[in-house]
Coordinates of C-alpha atoms and ligand atoms in Angstrom, one line a residue:
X1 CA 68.9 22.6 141.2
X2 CA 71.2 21.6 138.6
X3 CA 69.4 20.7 135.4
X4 CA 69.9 17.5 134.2
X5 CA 72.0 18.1 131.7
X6 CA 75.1 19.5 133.0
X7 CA 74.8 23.1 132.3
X8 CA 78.3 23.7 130.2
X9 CA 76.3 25.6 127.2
X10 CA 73.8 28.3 126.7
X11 CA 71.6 26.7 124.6
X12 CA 69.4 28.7 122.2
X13 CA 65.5 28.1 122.6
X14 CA 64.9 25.8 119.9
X15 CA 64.9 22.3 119.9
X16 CA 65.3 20.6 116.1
X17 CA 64.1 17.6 115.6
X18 CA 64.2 17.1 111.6
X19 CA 66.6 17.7 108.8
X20 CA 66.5 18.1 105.4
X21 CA 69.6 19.6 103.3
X22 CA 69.7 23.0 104.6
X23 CA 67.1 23.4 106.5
X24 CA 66.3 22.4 109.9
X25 CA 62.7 22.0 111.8
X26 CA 61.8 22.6 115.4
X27 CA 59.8 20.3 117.4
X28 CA 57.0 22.9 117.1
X29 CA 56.9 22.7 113.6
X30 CA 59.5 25.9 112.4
X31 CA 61.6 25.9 110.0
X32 CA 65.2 27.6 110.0
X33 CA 67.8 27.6 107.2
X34 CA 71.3 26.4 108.8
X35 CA 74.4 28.0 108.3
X36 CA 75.7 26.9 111.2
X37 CA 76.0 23.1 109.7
X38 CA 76.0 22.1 113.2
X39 CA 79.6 24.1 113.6
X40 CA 81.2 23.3 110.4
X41 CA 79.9 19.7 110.6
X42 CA 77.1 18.8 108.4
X43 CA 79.2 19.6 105.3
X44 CA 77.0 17.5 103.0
X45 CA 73.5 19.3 105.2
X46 CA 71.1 17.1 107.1
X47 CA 69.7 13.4 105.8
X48 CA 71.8 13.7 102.8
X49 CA 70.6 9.9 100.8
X50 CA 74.1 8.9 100.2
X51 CA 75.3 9.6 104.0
X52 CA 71.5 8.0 105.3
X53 CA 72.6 4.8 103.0
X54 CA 76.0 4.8 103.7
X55 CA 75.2 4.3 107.7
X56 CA 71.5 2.3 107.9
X57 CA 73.5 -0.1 105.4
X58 CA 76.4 -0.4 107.6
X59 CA 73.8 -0.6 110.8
X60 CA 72.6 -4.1 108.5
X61 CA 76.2 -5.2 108.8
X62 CA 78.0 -4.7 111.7
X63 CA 78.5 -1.7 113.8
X64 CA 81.6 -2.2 116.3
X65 CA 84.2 -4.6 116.8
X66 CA 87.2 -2.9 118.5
X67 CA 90.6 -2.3 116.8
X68 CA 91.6 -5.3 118.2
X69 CA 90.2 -7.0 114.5
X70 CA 90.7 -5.7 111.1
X71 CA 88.0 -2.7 109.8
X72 CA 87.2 -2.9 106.0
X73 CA 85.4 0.4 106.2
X74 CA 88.1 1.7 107.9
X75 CA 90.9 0.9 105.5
X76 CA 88.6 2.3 103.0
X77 CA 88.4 5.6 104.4
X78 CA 92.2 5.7 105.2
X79 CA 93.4 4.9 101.5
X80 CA 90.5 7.6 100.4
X81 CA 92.2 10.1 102.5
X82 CA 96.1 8.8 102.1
X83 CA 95.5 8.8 98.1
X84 CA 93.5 12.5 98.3
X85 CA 96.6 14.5 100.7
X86 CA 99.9 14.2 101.9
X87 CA 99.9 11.6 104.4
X88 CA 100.8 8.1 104.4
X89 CA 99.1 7.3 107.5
X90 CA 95.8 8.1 109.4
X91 CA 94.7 7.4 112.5
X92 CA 91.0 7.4 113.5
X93 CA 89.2 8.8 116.6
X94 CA 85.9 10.4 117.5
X95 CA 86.3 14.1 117.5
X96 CA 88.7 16.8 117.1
X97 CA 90.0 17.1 120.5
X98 CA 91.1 13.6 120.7
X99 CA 93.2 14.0 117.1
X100 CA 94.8 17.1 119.3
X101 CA 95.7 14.2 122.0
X102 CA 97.3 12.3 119.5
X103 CA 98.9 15.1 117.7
X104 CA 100.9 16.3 120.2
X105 CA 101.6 12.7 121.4
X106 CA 102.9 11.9 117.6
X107 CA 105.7 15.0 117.9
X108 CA 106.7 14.5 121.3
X109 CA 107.1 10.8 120.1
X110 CA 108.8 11.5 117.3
X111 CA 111.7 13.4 118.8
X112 CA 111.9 10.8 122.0
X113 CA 112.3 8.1 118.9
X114 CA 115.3 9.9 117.2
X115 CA 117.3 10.6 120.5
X116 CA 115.9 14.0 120.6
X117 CA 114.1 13.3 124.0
X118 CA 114.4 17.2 125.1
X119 CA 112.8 18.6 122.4
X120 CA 108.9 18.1 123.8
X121 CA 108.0 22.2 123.7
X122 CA 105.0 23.3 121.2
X123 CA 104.4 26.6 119.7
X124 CA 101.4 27.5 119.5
X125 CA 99.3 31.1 118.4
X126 CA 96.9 32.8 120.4
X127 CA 93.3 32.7 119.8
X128 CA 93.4 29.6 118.7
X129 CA 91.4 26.7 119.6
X130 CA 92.2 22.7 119.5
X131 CA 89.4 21.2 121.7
X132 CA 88.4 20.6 124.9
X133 CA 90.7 18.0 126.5
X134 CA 93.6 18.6 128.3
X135 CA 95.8 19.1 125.6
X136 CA 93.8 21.1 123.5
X137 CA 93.2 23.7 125.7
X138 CA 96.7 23.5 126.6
X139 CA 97.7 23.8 123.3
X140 CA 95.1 26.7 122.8
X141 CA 95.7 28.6 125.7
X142 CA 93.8 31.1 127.0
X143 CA 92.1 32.3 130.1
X144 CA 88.7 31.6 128.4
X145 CA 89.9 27.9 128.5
X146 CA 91.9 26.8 130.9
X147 CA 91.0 28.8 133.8
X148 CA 90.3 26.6 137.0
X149 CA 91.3 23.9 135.1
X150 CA 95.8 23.8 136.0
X151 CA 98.0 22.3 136.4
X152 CA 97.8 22.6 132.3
X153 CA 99.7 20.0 130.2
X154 CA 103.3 21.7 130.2
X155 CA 105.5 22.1 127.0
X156 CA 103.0 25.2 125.3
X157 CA 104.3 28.6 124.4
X158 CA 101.7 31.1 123.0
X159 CA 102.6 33.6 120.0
X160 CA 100.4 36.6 118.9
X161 CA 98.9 35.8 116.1
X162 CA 100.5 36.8 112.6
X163 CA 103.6 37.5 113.9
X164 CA 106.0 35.7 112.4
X165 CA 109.3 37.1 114.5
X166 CA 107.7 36.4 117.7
X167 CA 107.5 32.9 117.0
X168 CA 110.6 32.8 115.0
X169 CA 112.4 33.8 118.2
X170 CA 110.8 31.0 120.3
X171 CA 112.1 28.1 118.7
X172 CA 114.5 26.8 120.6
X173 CA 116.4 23.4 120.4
X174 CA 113.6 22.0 122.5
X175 CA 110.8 22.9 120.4
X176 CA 109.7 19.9 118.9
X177 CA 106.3 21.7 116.5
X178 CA 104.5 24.0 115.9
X179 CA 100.4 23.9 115.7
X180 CA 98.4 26.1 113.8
X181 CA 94.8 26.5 111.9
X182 CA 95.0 27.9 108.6
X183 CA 91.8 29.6 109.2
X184 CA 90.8 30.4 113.1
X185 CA 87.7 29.4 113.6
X186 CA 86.4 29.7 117.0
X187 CA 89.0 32.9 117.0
X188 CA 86.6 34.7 114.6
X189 CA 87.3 33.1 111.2
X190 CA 91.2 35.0 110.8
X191 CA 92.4 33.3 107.9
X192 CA 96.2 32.3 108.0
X193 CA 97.8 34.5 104.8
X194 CA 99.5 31.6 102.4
X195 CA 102.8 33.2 102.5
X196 CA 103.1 32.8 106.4
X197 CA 102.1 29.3 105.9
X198 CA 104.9 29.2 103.2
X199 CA 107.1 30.9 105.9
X200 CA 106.2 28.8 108.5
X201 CA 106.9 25.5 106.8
X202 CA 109.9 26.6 105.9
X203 CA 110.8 27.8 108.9
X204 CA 109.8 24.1 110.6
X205 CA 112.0 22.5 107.4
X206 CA 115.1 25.2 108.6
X207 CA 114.9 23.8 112.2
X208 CA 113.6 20.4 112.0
X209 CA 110.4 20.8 113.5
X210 CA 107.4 19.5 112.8
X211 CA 104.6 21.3 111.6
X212 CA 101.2 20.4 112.9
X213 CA 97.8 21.4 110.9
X214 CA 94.5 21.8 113.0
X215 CA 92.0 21.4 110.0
X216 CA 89.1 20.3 112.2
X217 CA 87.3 23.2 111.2
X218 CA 88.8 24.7 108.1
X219 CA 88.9 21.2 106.2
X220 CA 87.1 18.7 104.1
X221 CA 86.2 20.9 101.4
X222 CA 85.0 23.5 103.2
X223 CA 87.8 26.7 101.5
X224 CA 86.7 25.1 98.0
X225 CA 90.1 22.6 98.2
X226 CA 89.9 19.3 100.1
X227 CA 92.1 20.9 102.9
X228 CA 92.9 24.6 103.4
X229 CA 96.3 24.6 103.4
X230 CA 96.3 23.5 99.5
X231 CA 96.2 26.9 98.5
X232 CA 99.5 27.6 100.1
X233 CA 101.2 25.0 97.9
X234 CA 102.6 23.8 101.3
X235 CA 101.9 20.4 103.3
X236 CA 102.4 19.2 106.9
X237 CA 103.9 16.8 108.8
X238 CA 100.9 16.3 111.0
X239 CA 97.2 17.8 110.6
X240 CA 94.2 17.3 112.8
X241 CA 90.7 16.5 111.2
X242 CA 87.2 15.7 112.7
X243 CA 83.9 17.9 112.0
X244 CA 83.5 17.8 108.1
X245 CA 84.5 14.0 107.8
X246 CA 81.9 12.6 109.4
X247 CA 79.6 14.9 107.8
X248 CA 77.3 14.6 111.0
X249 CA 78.4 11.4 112.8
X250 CA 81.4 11.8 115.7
X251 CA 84.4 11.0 113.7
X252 CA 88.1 12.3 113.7
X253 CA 91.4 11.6 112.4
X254 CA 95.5 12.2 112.4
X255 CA 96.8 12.9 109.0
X256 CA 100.3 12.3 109.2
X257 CA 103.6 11.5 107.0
X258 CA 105.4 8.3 107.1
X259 CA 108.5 10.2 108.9
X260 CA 106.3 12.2 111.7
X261 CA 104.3 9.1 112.2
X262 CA 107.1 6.7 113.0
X263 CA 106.8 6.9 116.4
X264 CA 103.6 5.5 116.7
X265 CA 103.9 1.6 117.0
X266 CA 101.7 -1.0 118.6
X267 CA 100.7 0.0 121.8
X268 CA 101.3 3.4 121.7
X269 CA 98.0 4.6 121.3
X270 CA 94.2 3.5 120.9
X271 CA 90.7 4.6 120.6
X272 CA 87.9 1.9 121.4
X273 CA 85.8 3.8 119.2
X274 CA 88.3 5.1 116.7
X275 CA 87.5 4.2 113.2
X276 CA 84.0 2.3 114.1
X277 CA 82.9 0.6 110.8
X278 CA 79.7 2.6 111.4
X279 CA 81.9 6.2 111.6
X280 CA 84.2 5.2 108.9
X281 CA 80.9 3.7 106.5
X282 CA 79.6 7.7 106.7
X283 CA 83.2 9.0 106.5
X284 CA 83.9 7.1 103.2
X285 CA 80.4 7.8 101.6
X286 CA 81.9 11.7 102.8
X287 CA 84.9 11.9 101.0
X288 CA 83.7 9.9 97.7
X289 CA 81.5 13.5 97.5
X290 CA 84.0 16.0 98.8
X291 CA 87.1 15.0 97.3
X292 CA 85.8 15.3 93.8
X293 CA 87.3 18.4 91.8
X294 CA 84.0 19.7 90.6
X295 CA 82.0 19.6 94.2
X296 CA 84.7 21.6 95.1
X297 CA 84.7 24.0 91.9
X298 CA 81.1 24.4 92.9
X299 CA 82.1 25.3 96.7
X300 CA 84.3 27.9 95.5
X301 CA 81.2 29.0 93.1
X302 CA 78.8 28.9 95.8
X303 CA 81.3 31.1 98.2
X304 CA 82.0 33.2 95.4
X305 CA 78.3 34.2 95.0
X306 CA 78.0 34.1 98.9
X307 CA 80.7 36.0 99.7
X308 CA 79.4 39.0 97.3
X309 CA 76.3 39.4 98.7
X310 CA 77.8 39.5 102.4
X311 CA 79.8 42.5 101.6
X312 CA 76.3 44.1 99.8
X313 CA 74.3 43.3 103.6
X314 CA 77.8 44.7 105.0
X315 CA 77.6 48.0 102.8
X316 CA 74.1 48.1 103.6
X317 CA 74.3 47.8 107.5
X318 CA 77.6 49.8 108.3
X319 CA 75.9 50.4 111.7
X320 CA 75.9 46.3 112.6
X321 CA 79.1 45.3 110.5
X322 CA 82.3 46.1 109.8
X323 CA 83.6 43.5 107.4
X324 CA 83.6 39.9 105.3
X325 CA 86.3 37.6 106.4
X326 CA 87.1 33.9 105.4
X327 CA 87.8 31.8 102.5
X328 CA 85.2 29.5 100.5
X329 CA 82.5 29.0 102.7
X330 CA 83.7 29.0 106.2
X331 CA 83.1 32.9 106.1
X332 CA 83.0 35.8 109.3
X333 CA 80.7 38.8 109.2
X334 CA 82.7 41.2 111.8
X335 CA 80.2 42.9 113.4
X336 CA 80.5 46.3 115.2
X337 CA 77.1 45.5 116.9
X338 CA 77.4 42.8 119.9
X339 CA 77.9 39.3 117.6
X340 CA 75.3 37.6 119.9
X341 CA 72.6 40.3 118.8
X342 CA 72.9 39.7 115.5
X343 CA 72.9 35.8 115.7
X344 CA 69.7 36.1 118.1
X345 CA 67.9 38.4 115.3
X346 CA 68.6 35.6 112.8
X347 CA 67.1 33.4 115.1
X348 CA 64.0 35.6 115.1
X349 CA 64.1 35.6 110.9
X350 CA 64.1 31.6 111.0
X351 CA 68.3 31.6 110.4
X352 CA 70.9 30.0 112.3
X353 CA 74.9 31.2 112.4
X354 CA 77.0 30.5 114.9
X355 CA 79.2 33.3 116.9
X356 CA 82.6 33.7 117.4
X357 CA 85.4 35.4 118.7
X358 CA 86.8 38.9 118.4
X359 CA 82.7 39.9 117.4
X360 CA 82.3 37.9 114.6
X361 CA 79.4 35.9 113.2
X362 CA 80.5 32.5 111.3
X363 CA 78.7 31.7 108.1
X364 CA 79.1 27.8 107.8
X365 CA 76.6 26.6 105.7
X366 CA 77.0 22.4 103.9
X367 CA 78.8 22.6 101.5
X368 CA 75.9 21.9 98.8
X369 CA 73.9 24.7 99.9
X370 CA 71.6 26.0 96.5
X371 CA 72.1 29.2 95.4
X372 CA 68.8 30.0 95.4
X373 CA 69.1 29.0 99.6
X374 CA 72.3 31.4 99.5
X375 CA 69.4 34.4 98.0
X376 CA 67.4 33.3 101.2
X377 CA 70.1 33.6 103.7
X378 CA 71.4 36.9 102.3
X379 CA 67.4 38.0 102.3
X380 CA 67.0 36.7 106.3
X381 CA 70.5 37.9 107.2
X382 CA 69.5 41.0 105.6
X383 CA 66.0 41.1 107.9
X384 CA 68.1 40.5 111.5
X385 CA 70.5 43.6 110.7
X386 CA 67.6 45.5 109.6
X387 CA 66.1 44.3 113.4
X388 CA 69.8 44.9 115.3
X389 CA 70.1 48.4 113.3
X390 CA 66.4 49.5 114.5
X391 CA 67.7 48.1 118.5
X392 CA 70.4 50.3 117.8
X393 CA 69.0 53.1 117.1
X394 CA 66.2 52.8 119.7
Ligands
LIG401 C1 85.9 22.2 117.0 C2 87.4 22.2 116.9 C3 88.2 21.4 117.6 C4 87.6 20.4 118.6 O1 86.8 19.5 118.1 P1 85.8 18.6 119.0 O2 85.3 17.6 118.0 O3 84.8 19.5 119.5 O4 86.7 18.0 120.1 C5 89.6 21.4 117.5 N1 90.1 22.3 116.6 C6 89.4 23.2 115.9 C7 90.1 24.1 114.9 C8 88.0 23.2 116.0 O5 87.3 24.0 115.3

């Protein structure tokens, strides 16, 4: 019989029911450090008192009223995030899937507007991952993703991944962008080098195209800059943003320039959710924490000191891993033991990561982890390789 919840996801056997900072609690009373965040989500960790206050307060006030009214909690959060990056304009939605929707709506748009109507086609790099919807896994690709699920959203050309004369000979006069994360994240945490992100946006400036960001994962703080593609000194016309932002509650958002937005007038698109006061109240109380230099001094502190003693349990286990990868704290352990083993012995040592492709394990702890929590991870991480090593051997 099919269980009531429809089966999509093997879920692990715990159920949480309580938060605190770091650390999560099962209904049957255990505790477990998180550096999973919830995938990249809970960059704050869990009942943070500014995000609690930020929402019961708006819950006192209003919660919904449609787009169809003005949203003072959503204008705040869309100067916050216009005055901290490149865009000029943001549009808000509920995950990241849907800022993938709108993405590729916003180029396809653009082009159409300037007379340019052939020039729909996307490149796009393999590996990747945009979401769940039908142009995200379009857009990502991928037997994994979109098999059973044709006819796929047409206009998507796949590139290997780092190879920057593959996808220089696919542009075409019909290519319209190209969308990329700076960091892979569901791929196994492969971080984009800066000089191909330097390449590629000048390569999009050479040919006109626009250059879309998907920073649902990689962003809001989480590489120890607001955005990861800052420390390429290179911005884009379009970027994709959810997980981080909301710090816990379903929010996403279009980052976008004046020029790539243009497009986009009344009626184009909506969201009857999009930018909920309720969203936007937690997304606001988000950035007036993240986008501050010194919280993000301390992230690249924090995945400094992390980072370090990853490679020590990586030297100290060469049997289970291979290798570190990642910037600030959205880091990979590259395993050479089965990923999913290594996640299921942190589960047995009360620590939760989160797997990914190509064998890795993500580390993706809030952002305002303690160092003293970071000695406690290293010390449980340190207890499942020991457990994989000895299944290993046995
Ligand atoms: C998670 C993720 C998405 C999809 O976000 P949802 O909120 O699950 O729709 C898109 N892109 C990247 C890079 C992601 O990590």
């Amino acid at each position: 019989m099919i269980p009531s919840i429809l089966p999509t996801y093997n879920r692990a056997p715990m159920n949480f029911v309580k938060g605190a900072g770091t650390w999560l609690e099962t209904d049957d009373g255990r505790r477990f450090l998180d550096l999973g965040a919830g995938i990249a989500v809970n960059v704050l960790g869990h009942a943070h008192p500014a995000l609690v206050s930020a929402l019961t307060d708006q819950a006192q006030a209003v919660w919904h009223t449609s787009n169809l009214y003005g949203i003072p909690r959503q204008q705040e959060l869309a100067d916050k995030l216009v005055d901290a990056t490149f865009a000029d304009t943001v549009f808000f939605c509920n995950s990241g899937t849907e800022a993938c929707e709108l993405a590729v709506k916003m180029a396809r748009k653009y082009f159409y507007d300037n007379g340019q109507t052939d020039r729909v086609d996307i490149l796009a790099i393999e590996g990747s991952f945009h979401g769940r919807s039908s142009a995200g896994i379009a857009a990502a690709g991928g037997e994994k993703l979109t098999k059973g699920f044709g006819p796929l959203l047409p206009g998507f050309t796949h590139l290997p991944f780092g190879d920057h004369d593959a996808l220089t000979a696919a542009i075409t006069d019909t290519t319209a962008a190209i969308i990329i994360e700076p960091i892979q994240g569901e791929g196994g945490i492969r971080p984009v080098p800066d000089q191909c992100l330097k390449g590629l946006r000048d390569l999009c400036d050479e040919h006109g195209i626009l250059l879309i960001l998907d920073e649902v994962q990689c962003g809001v703080g989480r590489t120890g800059k607001l955005f990861a593609h800052e420390w390429a000194g290179i911005e884009p016309d379009i970027m994709m943003v959810a997980k981080g932002i909301g710090g816990g509650f379903p929010l996403g958002a279009v980052l976008a320039t004046e020029d790539a937005a243009s497009g986009m007038v009344a009626g184009t698109h909506g969201s009857t959710y999009g930018g909920n006061p309720l969203a936007c109240a937690v997304g606001s109380a988000v950035m007036e924490i993240v986008a501050d230099a010194e919280f993000l001094a301390d992230v690249s502190r924090r995945a400094g000191a992390f980072r370090q003693g990853l490679e020590g349990l990586v030297a100290a286990h060469p049997d289970v891993f291979e290798g570190v990868t990642g910037s600030g704290l959205m880091l990979g352990l590259k395993c050479k033991a089965p990923n999913g083993d290594v996640v299921s012995a942190g589960y047995d040592s009360a620590v939760l990561t989160v797997p990914a492709a190509d064998n890795v394990v993500r580390i993706l702890p809030p952002l305002n982890i303690k160092d003293d929590e970071i000695s406690q991870a290293l010390d449980r991480l340190d207890q499942a390789a020991t457990a994989v090593s000895k299944g290993l051997a046995s």
